[in-house]
Coordinates of C-alpha atoms in Angstrom, one line a residue:
M799 CA 150.7 11.9 -58.1
A800 CA 149.3 15.5 -59.3
D801 CA 147.9 15.5 -63.1
S802 CA 150.9 16.4 -65.4
R803 CA 148.6 18.7 -67.3
A804 CA 147.7 20.7 -64.5
Q805 CA 151.4 21.1 -63.5
A806 CA 152.4 21.9 -67.0
Y807 CA 149.8 24.5 -67.1
A808 CA 150.6 26.0 -64.1
Q809 CA 154.2 26.4 -65.0
Q810 CA 153.4 27.7 -68.3
L811 CA 151.1 30.4 -66.6
D812 CA 154.3 31.3 -64.2
A813 CA 156.5 31.6 -67.3
L814 CA 153.8 34.0 -69.2
T815 CA 154.1 36.2 -65.9
R816 CA 157.5 36.3 -65.8
S817 CA 158.3 37.1 -69.5
A818 CA 155.6 40.2 -68.9
D819 CA 157.6 41.0 -65.8
A820 CA 160.7 41.5 -68.0
L821 CA 159.1 44.0 -70.5
S822 CA 158.9 47.1 -68.4
P823 CA 162.6 47.1 -67.5
E824 CA 163.8 46.2 -70.9
A825 CA 161.6 49.2 -72.4
R826 CA 163.0 51.9 -69.7
K827 CA 166.8 50.8 -70.2
R828 CA 166.2 51.4 -74.1
I829 CA 165.0 55.1 -73.5
L830 CA 167.5 55.7 -70.7
K831 CA 170.2 55.2 -73.0
L832 CA 168.9 57.1 -75.9
L833 CA 167.8 60.1 -73.6
D834 CA 171.1 59.9 -71.9
D835 CA 173.1 60.1 -75.4
A836 CA 170.8 63.1 -76.1
N837 CA 171.7 64.8 -72.7
K838 CA 175.5 64.4 -73.3
E839 CA 175.0 65.5 -77.0
I840 CA 173.3 69.0 -75.8
V841 CA 175.7 69.6 -72.9
S842 CA 178.4 69.0 -75.3
D843 CA 177.2 71.5 -77.6
L844 CA 176.8 74.1 -74.9
A845 CA 180.2 73.5 -73.5
R846 CA 182.2 74.2 -77.0
T847 CA 180.7 77.6 -76.8
P848 CA 183.3 80.3 -75.6
A849 CA 182.6 81.8 -72.5
G850 CA 181.1 85.1 -73.0
S851 CA 180.1 84.5 -76.5
Y852 CA 176.2 85.0 -75.9
S853 CA 174.7 86.4 -79.0
S854 CA 171.7 86.2 -81.1
A855 CA 173.1 84.4 -83.7
R856 CA 174.8 81.9 -81.1
L857 CA 171.5 81.3 -79.3
Q858 CA 169.7 80.4 -82.7
M859 CA 172.7 77.9 -83.5
L860 CA 172.2 76.2 -79.9
K861 CA 168.5 76.2 -80.4
A862 CA 169.0 74.4 -83.6
Q863 CA 171.3 71.8 -82.2
V864 CA 169.1 71.2 -79.4
D865 CA 166.3 70.5 -81.7
R866 CA 168.5 68.3 -83.8
A867 CA 169.5 66.3 -81.0
M868 CA 165.8 65.7 -79.4
Q869 CA 164.6 65.0 -82.8
E870 CA 167.4 62.2 -83.2
F871 CA 166.4 61.0 -79.8
A872 CA 162.6 60.8 -81.0
A873 CA 163.5 59.1 -84.5
Q874 CA 165.8 56.6 -82.7
A875 CA 163.2 55.9 -79.5
G876 CA 160.6 55.6 -82.2
A877 CA 162.0 52.9 -84.4
Q878 CA 163.4 50.8 -81.2
M879 CA 159.9 50.9 -79.5
A880 CA 158.4 49.9 -82.8
T881 CA 161.0 46.7 -83.2
M882 CA 160.3 46.0 -79.4
L883 CA 156.5 46.1 -79.7
A884 CA 156.5 44.0 -82.7
D885 CA 158.8 41.4 -80.8
V886 CA 156.4 41.8 -77.6
Y887 CA 153.5 40.8 -79.7
R888 CA 155.2 37.9 -81.3
T889 CA 156.6 36.4 -78.2
T890 CA 153.6 37.0 -76.0
S891 CA 151.5 35.1 -78.6
I892 CA 153.9 32.1 -78.6
A893 CA 153.8 32.4 -74.8
V894 CA 150.0 32.2 -75.0
D895 CA 149.9 29.5 -77.2
S896 CA 152.3 27.4 -74.9
T897 CA 150.3 27.8 -72.1
V898 CA 147.0 26.7 -73.8
A899 CA 149.0 23.6 -75.2
A900 CA 149.9 22.8 -72.0
A901 CA 146.4 22.8 -70.5
S902 CA 144.9 21.0 -73.7
G903 CA 147.5 19.1 -75.2
G904 CA 148.1 21.2 -78.3
V905 CA 146.7 24.3 -80.5
I906 CA 145.7 24.1 -83.9
V907 CA 145.6 27.7 -85.1
P908 CA 148.7 29.2 -86.0
P909 CA 149.8 32.7 -84.2
V910 CA 148.9 35.6 -86.5
I911 CA 150.0 39.2 -86.0
D912 CA 147.4 41.6 -86.3
R913 CA 149.5 43.8 -88.4
A914 CA 147.0 46.6 -88.4
Q915 CA 146.7 47.0 -84.8
L916 CA 150.3 46.5 -84.2
Q917 CA 151.0 49.4 -86.6
V918 CA 148.4 51.6 -84.7
V919 CA 150.1 51.1 -81.6
Q920 CA 153.4 51.7 -83.0
G921 CA 152.3 55.0 -84.4
Y922 CA 150.8 55.9 -81.4
T923 CA 153.5 55.4 -79.3
A924 CA 156.0 57.3 -81.8
D925 CA 154.0 60.2 -81.8
L926 CA 153.8 60.2 -77.8
I927 CA 157.6 60.3 -78.0
T928 CA 157.8 62.7 -80.6
G929 CA 155.7 65.2 -78.5
V930 CA 157.9 64.5 -75.3
S931 CA 161.2 65.3 -77.4
R932 CA 159.5 68.6 -78.6
D933 CA 158.6 69.6 -75.0
A934 CA 162.4 68.7 -73.9
S935 CA 163.7 71.0 -76.9
A936 CA 161.3 73.9 -75.7
K937 CA 162.3 73.4 -72.1
I938 CA 165.9 73.4 -72.8
N939 CA 166.2 76.4 -75.1
A940 CA 164.0 78.4 -72.6
A941 CA 166.8 77.8 -70.2
I942 CA 169.4 78.8 -72.4
Q943 CA 167.6 82.1 -73.1
R944 CA 166.8 82.6 -69.5
G945 CA 170.5 82.4 -69.0
F946 CA 171.2 84.9 -71.4
L947 CA 168.5 87.3 -70.6
G948 CA 169.4 87.0 -66.8
G949 CA 173.0 87.8 -67.3
A950 CA 174.2 84.2 -66.4
N951 CA 177.5 83.1 -68.1
L952 CA 177.5 80.1 -70.2
Q953 CA 179.1 78.1 -67.8
Q954 CA 176.3 78.4 -65.5
T955 CA 173.7 77.4 -68.1
V956 CA 175.8 74.4 -68.7
E957 CA 175.6 73.5 -65.3
Q958 CA 171.7 73.9 -64.9
V959 CA 171.4 71.7 -68.1
G960 CA 174.4 69.0 -67.2
R961 CA 172.5 68.4 -63.7
A962 CA 170.5 65.8 -66.0
L963 CA 173.5 63.8 -65.9
E964 CA 174.2 63.5 -62.2
G965 CA 174.5 60.1 -60.5
G966 CA 173.0 58.8 -64.4
E967 CA 169.8 59.8 -63.0
F968 CA 167.3 62.3 -64.6
S969 CA 167.0 65.7 -62.7
G970 CA 166.7 69.4 -63.1
L971 CA 165.8 70.1 -66.6
F972 CA 165.1 66.6 -67.9
S973 CA 163.1 65.0 -64.9
E974 CA 159.8 65.4 -66.1
V975 CA 160.7 64.3 -70.0
G976 CA 162.6 61.5 -68.6
K977 CA 159.6 60.1 -66.5
R978 CA 157.0 60.8 -69.3
A979 CA 159.3 59.1 -72.0
M980 CA 159.6 56.0 -69.6
S981 CA 156.2 56.0 -68.7
I982 CA 154.9 56.0 -72.6
A983 CA 157.6 53.3 -73.4
T984 CA 156.6 50.8 -70.3
N985 CA 152.7 51.5 -70.7
E986 CA 152.9 50.8 -74.7
V987 CA 154.9 47.9 -74.4
M988 CA 152.5 46.5 -71.6
R989 CA 149.6 47.7 -73.8
V990 CA 150.9 45.3 -76.7
N991 CA 151.4 42.6 -74.1
S992 CA 147.6 42.5 -73.2
L993 CA 146.6 43.2 -77.0
A994 CA 148.5 39.9 -78.0
S995 CA 147.3 37.7 -75.2
M996 CA 143.5 38.7 -76.3
S997 CA 144.2 38.2 -79.6
R998 CA 145.3 34.6 -79.3
I999 CA 142.7 33.8 -76.6
R1000 CA 140.0 34.9 -79.0
A1001 CA 141.5 32.9 -81.8
L1002 CA 141.9 29.6 -79.6
A1003 CA 138.5 29.9 -77.8
P1004 CA 136.5 28.3 -80.7
H1005 CA 138.8 25.3 -80.7
H1006 CA 139.1 24.8 -77.3
P1007 CA 135.9 24.7 -75.7
G1008 CA 135.9 26.3 -71.9
L1009 CA 138.8 28.5 -72.5
G1010 CA 138.6 31.9 -70.7
K1011 CA 140.7 34.7 -69.5
R1012 CA 141.5 35.8 -66.2
W1013 CA 142.7 39.1 -64.6
L1014 CA 146.0 39.1 -62.8
H1015 CA 147.0 41.5 -60.5
V1016 CA 150.9 42.5 -60.5
P1017 CA 151.9 44.1 -57.3
V1018 CA 154.4 46.6 -58.6
A1019 CA 153.2 50.0 -57.6
R1020 CA 154.1 51.3 -54.1
V1021 CA 150.3 52.5 -53.7
P1022 CA 148.3 49.9 -55.9
R1023 CA 144.8 50.6 -57.2
I1024 CA 142.3 49.4 -54.9
G1025 CA 140.1 48.4 -57.8
H1026 CA 142.8 46.4 -59.7
L1027 CA 143.6 44.7 -56.4
L1028 CA 139.9 43.6 -56.4
A1029 CA 139.7 42.9 -60.0
Q1030 CA 142.5 39.8 -59.1
G1031 CA 141.1 36.6 -60.2
Q1032 CA 138.2 37.7 -62.1
I1033 CA 137.6 34.9 -64.7
R1034 CA 135.4 36.1 -68.0
K1035 CA 134.8 34.4 -71.1
P1036 CA 137.0 35.8 -74.0
E1037 CA 134.5 38.3 -75.0
E1038 CA 133.3 39.6 -71.9
P1039 CA 134.6 42.4 -70.2
F1040 CA 136.1 42.6 -66.6
L1041 CA 134.8 45.0 -64.1
V1042 CA 137.4 47.2 -62.8
E1043 CA 137.1 50.0 -60.7
G1044 CA 133.4 50.4 -61.9
E1045 CA 134.4 50.3 -65.4
D1046 CA 134.3 47.6 -68.3
L1047 CA 137.6 46.5 -69.5
M1048 CA 138.3 43.8 -71.9
Y1049 CA 141.9 43.8 -70.7
P1050 CA 144.3 45.6 -68.5
R1051 CA 145.4 49.1 -70.1
D1052 CA 142.4 48.8 -72.4
P1053 CA 142.1 52.1 -74.0
S1054 CA 138.3 52.2 -73.7
G1055 CA 138.9 52.8 -70.2
S1056 CA 139.5 56.1 -68.6
P1057 CA 143.3 57.0 -68.2
D1058 CA 143.3 57.0 -64.2
N1059 CA 142.2 53.5 -64.8
T1060 CA 144.6 52.2 -67.3
I1061 CA 147.9 54.2 -67.7
N1062 CA 150.8 52.8 -65.7
C1063 CA 148.8 49.7 -65.0
H1064 CA 151.0 46.3 -64.9
C1065 CA 148.0 43.8 -64.4
L1066 CA 147.9 41.0 -66.9
V1067 CA 145.4 39.0 -68.7
Q1068 CA 145.9 35.2 -68.6
P1069 CA 144.3 32.1 -70.6
Y1070 CA 142.4 30.1 -67.9
F1071 CA 140.9 26.9 -67.6
D1072 CA 139.1 25.5 -64.9
E1073 CA 140.0 22.4 -62.8
E1074 CA 137.6 20.2 -64.5
Q1075 CA 139.1 21.0 -68.2
L1076 CA 142.5 20.0 -66.6
K1077 CA 141.8 16.7 -65.9
P1078 CA 143.0 13.9 -67.9
T1079 CA 140.2 12.5 -70.4
D1080 CA 139.2 8.9 -70.1
Q1081 CA 141.8 7.8 -72.7
E1082 CA 144.7 9.8 -71.0
R1083 CA 143.5 7.9 -67.7
Q1084 CA 143.7 4.4 -69.3
L1085 CA 147.1 5.2 -70.9
L1086 CA 148.2 6.2 -67.5
K1087 CA 146.7 3.3 -65.6
D1088 CA 148.4 0.9 -68.4
Y1089 CA 151.8 2.3 -67.0
G1090 CA 150.8 1.9 -63.5
I1091 CA 150.4 5.8 -62.9
S1092 CA 147.9 6.9 -60.5
V1093 CA 146.4 10.4 -60.9
T1094 CA 144.5 13.2 -58.9
T1095 CA 144.0 16.8 -60.3
Q1096 CA 144.9 19.9 -58.7
A1097 CA 143.9 23.4 -59.9
A1098 CA 146.4 25.6 -61.3

């Protein structure tokens, strides 16, 4: 029969990959909900204005309402993403520990969240979302003012902004801001996944000789990056970089890499043990032999 340690290691690697795959849809879902709420509030404010009531005072009031709605979106999105990033860091650390434990029989270093590192990512993510919300405010207010200057009635302006709600998809005015907000959320969640994985691999390596890291390409993009495909299966020591599209990256989405090589990447870094390290020890072999169990090894 195949060695149970190798089987357990392979199963935990699969679980680690599946848990990472679930991160992007959840991040997108949260941003979509908050941005949809902002859309509805803005359209509702516009719709409450009586037809033909355009005036300088009313335009200033609408601008303030739009700004308030988008500021609320940024605050709520930032808070939700901060919570999600902390959860991702914690659950990823536990999943890496489970993978290493499956291969080695246990871990002796308790998980420790690098609070400073996590807070930097949380703050960076909040700043990016705030920038997106300000951009949205400017575009919406510009559309309202164009309607006024061009002689459009209020209903036409409402329809222009409201097209963002059609079919539950982002279109028209909100197309760019929606894509940018979801891209930020997805990228930073996956970045924290990499940071947590690397933090645990580094912490565990001194206590688990031979523990390395492996680059896993996840086929999500319709047109994958060739360099990321070629990086599939690269194995390195914890402190050695991967070579990806001519750049040294310590992990997927390493901020030291170029934006084209790191943004919207869905690759993963995983703990790695080679086949020799997954073989049973002499003591384990004897124990299995005592129970009448034959053993072969199988690489993960």
